[in-house]
PDB file of C-alpha atoms in Angstrom:
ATOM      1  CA  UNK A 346      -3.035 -18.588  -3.651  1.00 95.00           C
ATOM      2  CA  UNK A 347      -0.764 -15.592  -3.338  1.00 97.00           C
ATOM      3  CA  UNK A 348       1.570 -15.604  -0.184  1.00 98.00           C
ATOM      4  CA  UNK A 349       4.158 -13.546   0.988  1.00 98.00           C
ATOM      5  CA  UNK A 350       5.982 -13.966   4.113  1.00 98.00           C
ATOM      6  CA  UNK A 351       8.178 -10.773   5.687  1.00 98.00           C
ATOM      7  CA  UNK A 352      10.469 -11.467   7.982  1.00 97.00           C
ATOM      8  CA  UNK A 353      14.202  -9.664   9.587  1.00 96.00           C
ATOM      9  CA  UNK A 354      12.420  -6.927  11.604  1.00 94.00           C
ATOM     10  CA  UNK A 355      13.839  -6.572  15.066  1.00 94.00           C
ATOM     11  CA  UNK A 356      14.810  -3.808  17.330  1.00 97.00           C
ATOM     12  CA  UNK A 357      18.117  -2.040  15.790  1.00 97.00           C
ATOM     13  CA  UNK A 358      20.183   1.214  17.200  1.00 97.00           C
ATOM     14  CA  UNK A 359      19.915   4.261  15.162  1.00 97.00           C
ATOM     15  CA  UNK A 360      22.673   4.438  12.600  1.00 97.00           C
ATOM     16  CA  UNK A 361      22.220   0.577  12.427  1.00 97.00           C
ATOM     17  CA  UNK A 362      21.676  -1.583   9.218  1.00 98.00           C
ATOM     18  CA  UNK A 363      19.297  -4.388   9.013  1.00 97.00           C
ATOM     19  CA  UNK A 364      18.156  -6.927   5.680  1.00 98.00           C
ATOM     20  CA  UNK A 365      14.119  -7.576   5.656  1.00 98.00           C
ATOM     21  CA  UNK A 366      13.165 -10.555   3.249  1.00 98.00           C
ATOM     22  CA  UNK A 367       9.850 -11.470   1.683  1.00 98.00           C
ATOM     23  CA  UNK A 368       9.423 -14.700   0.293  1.00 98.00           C
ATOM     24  CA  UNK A 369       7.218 -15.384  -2.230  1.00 98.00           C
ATOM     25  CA  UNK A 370       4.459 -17.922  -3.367  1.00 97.00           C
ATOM     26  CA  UNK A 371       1.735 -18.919  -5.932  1.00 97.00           C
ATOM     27  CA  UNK A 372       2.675 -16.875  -8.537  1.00 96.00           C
ATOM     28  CA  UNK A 373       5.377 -16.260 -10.933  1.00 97.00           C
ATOM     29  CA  UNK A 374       7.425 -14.132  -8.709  1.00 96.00           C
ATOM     30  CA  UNK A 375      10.151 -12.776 -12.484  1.00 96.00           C
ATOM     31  CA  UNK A 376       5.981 -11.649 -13.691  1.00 95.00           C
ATOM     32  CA  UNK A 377       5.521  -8.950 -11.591  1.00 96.00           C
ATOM     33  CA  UNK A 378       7.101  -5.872  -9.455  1.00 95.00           C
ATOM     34  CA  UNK A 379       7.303  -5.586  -6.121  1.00 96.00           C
ATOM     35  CA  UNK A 380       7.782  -3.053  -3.564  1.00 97.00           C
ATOM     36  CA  UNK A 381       8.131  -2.096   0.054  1.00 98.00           C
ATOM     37  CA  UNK A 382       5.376   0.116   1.821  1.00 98.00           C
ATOM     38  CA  UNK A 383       5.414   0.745   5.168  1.00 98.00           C
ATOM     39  CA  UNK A 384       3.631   2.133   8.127  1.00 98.00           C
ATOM     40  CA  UNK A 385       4.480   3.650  11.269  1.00 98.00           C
ATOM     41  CA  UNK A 386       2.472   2.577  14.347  1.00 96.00           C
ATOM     42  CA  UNK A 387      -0.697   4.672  14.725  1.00 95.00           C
ATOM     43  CA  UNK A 388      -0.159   6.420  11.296  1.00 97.00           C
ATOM     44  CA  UNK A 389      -0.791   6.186   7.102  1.00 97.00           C
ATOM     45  CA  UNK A 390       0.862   3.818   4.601  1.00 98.00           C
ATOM     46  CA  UNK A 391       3.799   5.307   2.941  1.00 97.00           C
ATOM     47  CA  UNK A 392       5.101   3.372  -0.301  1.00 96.00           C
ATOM     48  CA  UNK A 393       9.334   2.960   0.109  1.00 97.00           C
ATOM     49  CA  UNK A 394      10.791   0.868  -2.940  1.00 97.00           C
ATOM     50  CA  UNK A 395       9.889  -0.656  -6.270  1.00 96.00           C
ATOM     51  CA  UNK A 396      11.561  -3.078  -8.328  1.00 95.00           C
ATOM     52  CA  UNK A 397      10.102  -4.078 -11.888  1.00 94.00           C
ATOM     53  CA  UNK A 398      10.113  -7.792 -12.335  1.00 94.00           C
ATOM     54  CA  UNK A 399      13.044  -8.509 -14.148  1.00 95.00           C
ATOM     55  CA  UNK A 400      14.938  -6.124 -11.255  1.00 95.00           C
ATOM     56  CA  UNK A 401      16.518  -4.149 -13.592  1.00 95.00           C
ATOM     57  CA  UNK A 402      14.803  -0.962 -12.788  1.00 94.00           C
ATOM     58  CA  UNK A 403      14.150   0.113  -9.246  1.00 96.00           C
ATOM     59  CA  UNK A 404      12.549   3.474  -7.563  1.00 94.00           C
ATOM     60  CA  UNK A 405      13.101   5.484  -4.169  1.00 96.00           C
ATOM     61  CA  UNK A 406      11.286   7.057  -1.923  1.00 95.00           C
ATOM     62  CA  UNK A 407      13.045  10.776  -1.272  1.00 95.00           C
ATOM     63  CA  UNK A 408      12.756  10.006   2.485  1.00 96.00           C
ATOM     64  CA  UNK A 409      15.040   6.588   2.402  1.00 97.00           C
ATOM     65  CA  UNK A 410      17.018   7.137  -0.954  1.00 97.00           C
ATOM     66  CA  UNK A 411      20.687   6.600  -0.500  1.00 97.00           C
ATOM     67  CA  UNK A 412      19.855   4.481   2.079  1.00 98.00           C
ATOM     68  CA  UNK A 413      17.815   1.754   1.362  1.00 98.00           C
ATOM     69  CA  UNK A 414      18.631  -0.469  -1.211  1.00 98.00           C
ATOM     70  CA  UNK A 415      15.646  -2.724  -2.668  1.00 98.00           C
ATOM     71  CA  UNK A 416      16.858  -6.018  -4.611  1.00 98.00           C
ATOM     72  CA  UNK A 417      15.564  -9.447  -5.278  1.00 98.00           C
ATOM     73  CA  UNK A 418      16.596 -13.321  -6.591  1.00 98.00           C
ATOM     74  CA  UNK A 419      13.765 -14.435  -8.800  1.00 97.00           C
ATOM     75  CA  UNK A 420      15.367 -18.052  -8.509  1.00 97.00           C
ATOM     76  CA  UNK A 421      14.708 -17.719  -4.775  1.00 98.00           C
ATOM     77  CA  UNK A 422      11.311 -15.802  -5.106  1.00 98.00           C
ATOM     78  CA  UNK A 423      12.344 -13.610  -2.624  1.00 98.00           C
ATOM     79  CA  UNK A 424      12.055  -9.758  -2.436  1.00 98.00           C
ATOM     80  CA  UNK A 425      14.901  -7.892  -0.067  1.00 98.00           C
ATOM     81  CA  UNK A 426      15.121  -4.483   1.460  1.00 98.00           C
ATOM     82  CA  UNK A 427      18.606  -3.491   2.532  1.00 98.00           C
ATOM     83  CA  UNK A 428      18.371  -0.450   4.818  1.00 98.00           C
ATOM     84  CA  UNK A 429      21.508   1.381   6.402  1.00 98.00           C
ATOM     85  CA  UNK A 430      21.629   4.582   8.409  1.00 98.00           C
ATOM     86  CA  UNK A 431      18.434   3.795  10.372  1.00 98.00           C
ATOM     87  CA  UNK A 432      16.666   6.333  11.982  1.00 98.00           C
ATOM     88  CA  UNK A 433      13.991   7.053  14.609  1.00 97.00           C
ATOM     89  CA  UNK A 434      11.443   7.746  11.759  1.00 97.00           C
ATOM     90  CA  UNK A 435      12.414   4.189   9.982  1.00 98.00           C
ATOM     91  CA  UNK A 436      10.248   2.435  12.797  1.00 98.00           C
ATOM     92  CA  UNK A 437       7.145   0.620  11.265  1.00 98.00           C
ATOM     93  CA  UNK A 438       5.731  -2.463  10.126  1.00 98.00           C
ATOM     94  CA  UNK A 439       7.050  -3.097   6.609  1.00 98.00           C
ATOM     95  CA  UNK A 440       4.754  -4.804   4.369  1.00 98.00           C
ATOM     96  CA  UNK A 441       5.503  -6.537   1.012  1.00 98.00           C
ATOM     97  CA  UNK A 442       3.551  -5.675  -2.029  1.00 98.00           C
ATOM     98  CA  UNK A 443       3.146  -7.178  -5.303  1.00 97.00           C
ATOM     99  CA  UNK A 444       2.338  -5.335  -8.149  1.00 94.00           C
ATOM    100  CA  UNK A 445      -0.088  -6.072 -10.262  1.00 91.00           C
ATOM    101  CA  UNK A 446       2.209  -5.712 -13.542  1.00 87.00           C
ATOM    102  CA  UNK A 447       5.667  -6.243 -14.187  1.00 81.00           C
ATOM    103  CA  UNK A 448       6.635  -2.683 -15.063  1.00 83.00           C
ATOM    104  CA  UNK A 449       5.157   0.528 -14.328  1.00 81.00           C
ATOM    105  CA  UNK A 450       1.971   1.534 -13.690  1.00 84.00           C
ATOM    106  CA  UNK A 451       1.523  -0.713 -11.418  1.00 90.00           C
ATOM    107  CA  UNK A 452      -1.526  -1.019  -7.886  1.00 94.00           C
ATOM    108  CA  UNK A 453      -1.063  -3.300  -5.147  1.00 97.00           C
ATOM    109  CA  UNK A 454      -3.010  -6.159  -5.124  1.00 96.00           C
ATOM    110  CA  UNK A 455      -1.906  -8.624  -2.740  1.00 97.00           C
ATOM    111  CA  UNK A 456       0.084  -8.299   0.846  1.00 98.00           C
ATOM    112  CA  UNK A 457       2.114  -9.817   3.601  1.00 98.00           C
ATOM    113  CA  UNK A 458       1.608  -9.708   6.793  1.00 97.00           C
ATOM    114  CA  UNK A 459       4.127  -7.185   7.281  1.00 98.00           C
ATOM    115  CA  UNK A 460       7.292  -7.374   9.726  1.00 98.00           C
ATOM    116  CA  UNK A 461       7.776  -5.095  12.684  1.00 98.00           C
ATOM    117  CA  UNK A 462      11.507  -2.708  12.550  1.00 98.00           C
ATOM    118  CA  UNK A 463      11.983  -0.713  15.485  1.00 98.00           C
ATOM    119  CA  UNK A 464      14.939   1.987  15.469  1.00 98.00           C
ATOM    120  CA  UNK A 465      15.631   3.220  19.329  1.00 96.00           C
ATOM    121  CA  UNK A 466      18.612   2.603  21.584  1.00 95.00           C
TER     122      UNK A 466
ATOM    123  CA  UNK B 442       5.446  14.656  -5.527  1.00 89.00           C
ATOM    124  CA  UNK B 443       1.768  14.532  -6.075  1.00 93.00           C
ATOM    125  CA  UNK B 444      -0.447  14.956  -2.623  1.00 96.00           C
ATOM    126  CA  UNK B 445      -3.574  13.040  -2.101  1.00 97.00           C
ATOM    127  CA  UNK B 446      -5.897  14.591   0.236  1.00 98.00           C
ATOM    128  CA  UNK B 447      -8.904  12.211   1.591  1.00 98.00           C
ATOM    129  CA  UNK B 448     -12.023  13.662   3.575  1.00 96.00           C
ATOM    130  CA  UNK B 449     -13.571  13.679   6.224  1.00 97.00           C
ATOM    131  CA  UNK B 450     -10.767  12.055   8.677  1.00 97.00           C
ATOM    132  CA  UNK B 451     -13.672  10.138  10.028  1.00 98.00           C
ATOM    133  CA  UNK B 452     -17.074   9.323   9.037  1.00 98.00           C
ATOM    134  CA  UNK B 453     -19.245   7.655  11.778  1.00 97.00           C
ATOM    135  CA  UNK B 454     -22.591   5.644  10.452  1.00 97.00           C
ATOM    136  CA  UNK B 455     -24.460   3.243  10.741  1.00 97.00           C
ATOM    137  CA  UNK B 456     -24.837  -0.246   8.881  1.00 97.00           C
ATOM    138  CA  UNK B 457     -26.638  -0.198   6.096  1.00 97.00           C
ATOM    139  CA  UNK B 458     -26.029   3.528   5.352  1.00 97.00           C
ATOM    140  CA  UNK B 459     -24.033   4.945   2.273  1.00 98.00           C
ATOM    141  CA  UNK B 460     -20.593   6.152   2.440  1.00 98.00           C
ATOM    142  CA  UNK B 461     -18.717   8.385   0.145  1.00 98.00           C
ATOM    143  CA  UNK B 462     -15.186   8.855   0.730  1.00 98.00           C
ATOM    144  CA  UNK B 463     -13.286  11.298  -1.226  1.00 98.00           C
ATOM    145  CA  UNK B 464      -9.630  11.798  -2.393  1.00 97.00           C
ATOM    146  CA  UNK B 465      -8.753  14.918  -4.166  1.00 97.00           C
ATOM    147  CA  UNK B 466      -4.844  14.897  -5.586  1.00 95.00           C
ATOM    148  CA  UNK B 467      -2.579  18.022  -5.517  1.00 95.00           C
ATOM    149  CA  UNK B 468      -2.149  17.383  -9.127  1.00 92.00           C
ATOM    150  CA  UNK B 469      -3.842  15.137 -12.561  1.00 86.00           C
ATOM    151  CA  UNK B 470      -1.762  12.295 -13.078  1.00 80.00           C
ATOM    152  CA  UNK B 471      -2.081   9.524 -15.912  1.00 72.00           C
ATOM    153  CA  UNK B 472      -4.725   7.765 -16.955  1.00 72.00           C
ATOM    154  CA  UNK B 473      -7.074   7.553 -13.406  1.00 82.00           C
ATOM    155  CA  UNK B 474      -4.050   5.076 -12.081  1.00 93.00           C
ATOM    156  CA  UNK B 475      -5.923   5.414  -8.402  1.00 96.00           C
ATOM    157  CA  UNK B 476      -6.763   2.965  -6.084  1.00 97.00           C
ATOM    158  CA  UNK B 477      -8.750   2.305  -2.879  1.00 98.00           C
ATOM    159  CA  UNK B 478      -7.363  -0.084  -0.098  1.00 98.00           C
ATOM    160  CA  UNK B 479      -9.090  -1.162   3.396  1.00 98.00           C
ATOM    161  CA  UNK B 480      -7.175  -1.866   6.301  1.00 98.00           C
ATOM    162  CA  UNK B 481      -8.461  -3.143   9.285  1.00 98.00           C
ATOM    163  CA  UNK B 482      -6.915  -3.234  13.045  1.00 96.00           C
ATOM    164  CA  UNK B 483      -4.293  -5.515  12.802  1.00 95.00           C
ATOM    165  CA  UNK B 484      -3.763  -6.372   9.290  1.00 97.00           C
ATOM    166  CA  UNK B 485      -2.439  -5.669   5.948  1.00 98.00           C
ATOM    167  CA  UNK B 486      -4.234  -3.647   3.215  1.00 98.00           C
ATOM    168  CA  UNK B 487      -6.659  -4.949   0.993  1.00 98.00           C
ATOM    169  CA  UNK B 488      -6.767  -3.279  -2.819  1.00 98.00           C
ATOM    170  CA  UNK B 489     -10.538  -2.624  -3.549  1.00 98.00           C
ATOM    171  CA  UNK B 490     -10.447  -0.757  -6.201  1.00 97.00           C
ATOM    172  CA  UNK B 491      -7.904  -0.049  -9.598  1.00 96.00           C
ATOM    173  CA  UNK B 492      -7.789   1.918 -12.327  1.00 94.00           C
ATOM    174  CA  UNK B 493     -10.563   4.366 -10.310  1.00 95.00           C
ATOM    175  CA  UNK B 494     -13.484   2.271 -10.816  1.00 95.00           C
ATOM    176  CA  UNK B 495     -12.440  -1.185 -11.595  1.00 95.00           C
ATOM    177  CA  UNK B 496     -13.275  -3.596  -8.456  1.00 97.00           C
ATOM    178  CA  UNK B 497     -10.670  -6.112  -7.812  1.00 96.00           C
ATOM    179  CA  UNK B 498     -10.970 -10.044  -7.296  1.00 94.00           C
ATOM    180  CA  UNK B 499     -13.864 -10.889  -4.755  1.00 96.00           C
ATOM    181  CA  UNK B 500     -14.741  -7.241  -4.356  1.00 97.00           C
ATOM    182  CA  UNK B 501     -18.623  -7.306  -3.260  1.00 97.00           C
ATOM    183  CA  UNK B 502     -20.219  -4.588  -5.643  1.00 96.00           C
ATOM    184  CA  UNK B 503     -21.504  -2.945  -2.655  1.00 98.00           C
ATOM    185  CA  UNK B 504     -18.220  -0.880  -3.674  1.00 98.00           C
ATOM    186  CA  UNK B 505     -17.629   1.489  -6.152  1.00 98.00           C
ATOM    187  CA  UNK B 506     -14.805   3.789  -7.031  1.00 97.00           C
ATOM    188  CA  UNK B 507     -15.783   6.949  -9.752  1.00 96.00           C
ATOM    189  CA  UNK B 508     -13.437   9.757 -10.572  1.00 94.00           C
ATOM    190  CA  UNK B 509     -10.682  11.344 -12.588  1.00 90.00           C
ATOM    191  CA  UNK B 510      -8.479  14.287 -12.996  1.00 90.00           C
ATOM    192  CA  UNK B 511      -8.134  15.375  -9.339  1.00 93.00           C
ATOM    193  CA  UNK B 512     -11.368  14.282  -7.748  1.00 95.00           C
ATOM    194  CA  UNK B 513     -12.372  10.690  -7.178  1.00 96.00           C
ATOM    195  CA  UNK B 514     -14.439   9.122  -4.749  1.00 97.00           C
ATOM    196  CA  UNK B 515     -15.336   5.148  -3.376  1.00 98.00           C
ATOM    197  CA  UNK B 516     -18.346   4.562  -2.339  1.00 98.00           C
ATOM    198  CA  UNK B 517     -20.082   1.489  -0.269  1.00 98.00           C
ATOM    199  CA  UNK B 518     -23.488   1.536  -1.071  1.00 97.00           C
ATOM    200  CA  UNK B 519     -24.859  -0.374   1.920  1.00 97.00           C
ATOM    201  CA  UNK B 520     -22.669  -0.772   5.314  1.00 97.00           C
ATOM    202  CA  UNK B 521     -22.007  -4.157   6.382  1.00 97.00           C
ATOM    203  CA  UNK B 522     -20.327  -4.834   9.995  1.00 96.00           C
ATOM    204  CA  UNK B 523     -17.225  -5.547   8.228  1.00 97.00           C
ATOM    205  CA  UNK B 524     -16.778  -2.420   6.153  1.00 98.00           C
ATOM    206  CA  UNK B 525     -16.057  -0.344   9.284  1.00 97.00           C
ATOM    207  CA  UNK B 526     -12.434  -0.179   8.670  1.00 98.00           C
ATOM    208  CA  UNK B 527      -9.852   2.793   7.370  1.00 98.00           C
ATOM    209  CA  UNK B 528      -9.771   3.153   3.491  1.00 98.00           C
ATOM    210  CA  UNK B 529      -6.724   4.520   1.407  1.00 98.00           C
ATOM    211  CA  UNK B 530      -6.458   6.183  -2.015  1.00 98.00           C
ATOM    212  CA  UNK B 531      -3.305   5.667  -3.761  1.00 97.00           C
ATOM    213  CA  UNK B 532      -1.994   7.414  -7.031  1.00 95.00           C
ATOM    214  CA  UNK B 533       0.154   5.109  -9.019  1.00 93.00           C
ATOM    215  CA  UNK B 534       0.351   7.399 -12.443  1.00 88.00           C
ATOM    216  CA  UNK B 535       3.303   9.482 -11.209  1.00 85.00           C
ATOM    217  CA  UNK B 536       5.307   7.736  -8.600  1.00 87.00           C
ATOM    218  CA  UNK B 537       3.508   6.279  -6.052  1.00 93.00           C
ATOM    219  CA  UNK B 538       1.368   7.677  -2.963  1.00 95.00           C
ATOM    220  CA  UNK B 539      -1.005   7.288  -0.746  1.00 97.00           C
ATOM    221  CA  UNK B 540      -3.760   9.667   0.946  1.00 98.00           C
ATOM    222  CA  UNK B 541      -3.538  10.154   4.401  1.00 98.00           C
ATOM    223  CA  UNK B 542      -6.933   7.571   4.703  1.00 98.00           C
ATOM    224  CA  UNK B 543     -10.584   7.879   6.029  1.00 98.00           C
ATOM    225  CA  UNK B 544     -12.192   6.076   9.159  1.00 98.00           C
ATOM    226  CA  UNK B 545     -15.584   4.764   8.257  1.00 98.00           C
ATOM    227  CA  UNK B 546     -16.599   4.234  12.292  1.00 97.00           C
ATOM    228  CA  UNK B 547     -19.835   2.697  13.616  1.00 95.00           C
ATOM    229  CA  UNK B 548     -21.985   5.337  14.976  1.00 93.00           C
TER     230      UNK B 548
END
């Protein structure tokens, strides 16, 4: 069974920087991409990062690009999402996604439970 | 950046009643890469539908996606109490997005 576990959201200052992990089970993490998607309370899902499975090519939303860095340690199984230069508009639940390839085009096809950021002073 | 646009915002009915959701994208993009997610209060997404038409694992065949070009629509054929839920489209052919999603409320 597919798991993934979020976790690293907490209530940060704008301007702040915070590290959300998602670690990874029952299947071969290096297989498939991942990415970020997130969704701010109330509102839509809006897709943040991709990374293909080998991590050597990774993608950008316009909105957090320069900003957010997405990585991951396919000995660990575990996806990252380094974010700097938080804003108001970063706060949502962040959900981890895995792709259903390794490389582009890739759907969605299994999700954590997402973890909470919150950007306010 | 390629805009999906899904109608109505809300559709109120009643179990057992058909539902047809569309999604209409600002643009064609490759191959019919679209698919449908539900989301219900309080959780994550669940994919539905891939590739416009192809159900995913443990789908119940009460759903069905059709579609392609611009214009593409999911359908649940009969409404069970635990379809009532909000439904996304997502493009994944150019870049990735999602529509802004439908509520399928019990009337």
């Amino acid at each position: 069974e597919v798991q993934l576990l979020e976790s690293g959201g907490v209530l940060v200052q704008p301007g702040g920087s915070l590290r959300l992990s998602c670690s990874a089970s029952g299947f071969t993490f290096s297989s498939y991409a991942m990415s970020w998607v997130r969704q701010a309370p109330g509102k839509g899902l809006d897709w943040v990062s991709a990374i293909s499975g080998s991590g050597d090519s990774t993608y950008d939303a316009d909105s957090v690009k320069g900003r957010f860095t997405i990585s991951r340690d396919n000995s660990r199984n575990t996806l990252y999402l380094q974010m700097n230069s938080l804003r108001a508009e970063d706060t949502a639940i962040y959900y981890c996604a895995k792709g259903s390839a390794a490389v582009r085009p890739y759907c969605f096809d299994n999700w954590g439970q997402g973890t909470l950021v919150t950007v306010s002073s | 950046e390629i805009v999906l646009t899904q109608s109505p915002g809300t559709l109120s009915l009643s179990p057992g009643e058909r539902a047809t959701l569309s999604c209409r994208a600002s643009q064609s993009f490759s191959n019919s890469h679209l698919a449908w997610y539900q989301q219900k209060p309080g959780q994550a997404p669940r994919l539905l539908i891939y590739g416009a038409s192809s159900r995913a694992t443990g789908i119940p065949d009460r759903f069905s996606g059709s579609g392609s070009g611009t214009d593409f629509t999911l359908t649940i054929s009969r409404l069970e109490p635990e379809d009532f839920a909000v439904y996304y489209c997502q493009q994944y052919g150019n870049s990735r997005t999602f529509g802004q999603g439908t509520k399928v409320e019990i009337k």
